[in-house]
C-alpha cells in the first residue's frame, strides 16, 4: 500500500450560472400540494394579438397636443381627391382587359404605312416636315427638308426645301405624293411652322439666323403647276429660332435659345412688333414653344421646365410686361409642346425625352392641382403628335414603325415599319388623317389614319 503524503491539489472552480443571492424554491413534482393554475382557453383569450410587422405601442394622445397645418392639409386633399376619384371611376385594368382594349383600338383607329419619301440628304441627317393646305382627296401638301449634323456653325450651303404634292392615282381612291418643287437654301433649317390661319403660308428659321416667310401657290384652271414664293426675310442677331408659331394670321412669334422671344408683324412689311426676354429664374435655354393666343404662349426648356407667359395688359411700348407661371415640371428636356382641346377645354400637351407626357389644363392657375399624366411605355420616345381631341398620342418608333396610345384607357397599338434607324420627328395633319415621321436614314415615312 502506498504511503499517503500531504499534497494540496489545484482548486477547480465551477462558477454559478445564477446569482448567488437569488434563492429558488425547490418543489418535488411528485408530492406538490399547490393547486394548478387556472387554465385559459386560447380561443377565448382576451389578450390583444398584434401582427409582428406592424406592432405599435398604443398611446392615447389628446387632440390638444397635435399640431398640423390646415392649409397644407387642404392642399394635399385637393391633390389626392381627384386622383382617387379617377382611380375609382377608372380602375387599373387587368391584362385581359388591356388586350381587349388594344384590339378595340386597332379596330376603331386603323393606321397604315402609306408611302416613303427619299430626300437625298447627307449621312446621319435629321428631318423637318410640315403639312400645308389640303390639295386633293383630303390629302394636304407637304414641305420637307433634311438637317445635316452640326458642331457649331452651319456650312451646308447646298440644302434644299422640297415640296410634295398629292396626285390622284388612276386606280382606286388613292393619292401618291410626288416632288413638285425644290427650293435651294443657303443654310440648314432649324425650325418650320405652318400658319394655321392661312395654311398656304409657312415660316422657317435657318441655322445662320435668317427668318423666311414663304407662300405656297397653285395655278388656277387647267394649269396644275405649283410654286413656292418668298414673301419676306429678315436677319436676326439672336441666332436660329428654336421654335416658331403664329398667334394671328399676320403675326409670327419666334423663340430663341438665349431666352429671347420676338414677334413680327406681317400685315404690311415684316416689322418687329415686340420682344421679351425670359427672366433669370428660367436658367435653361428654351427648346419648344406653342402659342395660346395673342401675347399668350408656353415655353419648354432644356432642363424640363414648362412656363406659361402672358401679357398682363396692352402696352404701347415694344417691350411687353409678361407674367410667368411655372407649370408642372419634367425630369428631362422638353421635346414637344402641343396645343389641343379636350371636351372643349384648352390644354397644352408637353412631352420630354423619357416619354413622359403632361396635359396642362389652361383653366387652372394653380399647377399643383392634379393634372393628367401619361407615361408612354419604353423604349424612350423623344417626340409625339396627338389626335384632334387629344385622346390619341402617336410616337415614331424604330425602323419606320409607329406606336399609338389611347389616353382614356391606356390601350396601345403598333404599326410595323420597313425602314432603318430611329425617327426624331412626327407631324400630324390638321384633319388628323395623315402622319409623317422621320428621318430614317434618308427617308420619311407617311402614315394614313383611317377613322
mmCIF file of C-alpha atoms in Angstrom, residues 26-37:
data_model
loop_
_atom_site.group_PDB
_atom_site.id
_atom_site.type_symbol
_atom_site.label_atom_id
_atom_site.label_comp_id
_atom_site.label_asym_id
_atom_site.label_seq_id
_atom_site.Cartn_x
_atom_site.Cartn_y
_atom_site.Cartn_z
ATOM 1 C CA UNK A 26 -37.451 23.567 -4.742
ATOM 2 C CA UNK A 27 -40.692 21.714 -5.162
ATOM 3 C CA UNK A 28 -40.993 17.995 -5.545
ATOM 4 C CA UNK A 29 -43.042 17.236 -8.645
ATOM 5 C CA UNK A 30 -44.481 14.134 -7.055
ATOM 6 C CA UNK A 31 -45.574 15.498 -3.728
ATOM 7 C CA UNK A 32 -46.656 19.047 -4.580
ATOM 8 C CA UNK A 33 -49.912 20.109 -2.921
ATOM 9 C CA UNK A 34 -50.379 23.548 -4.550
ATOM 10 C CA UNK A 35 -53.439 23.805 -6.753
ATOM 11 C CA UNK A 36 -52.679 24.034 -10.518
ATOM 12 C CA UNK A 37 -53.005 27.456 -12.187
#
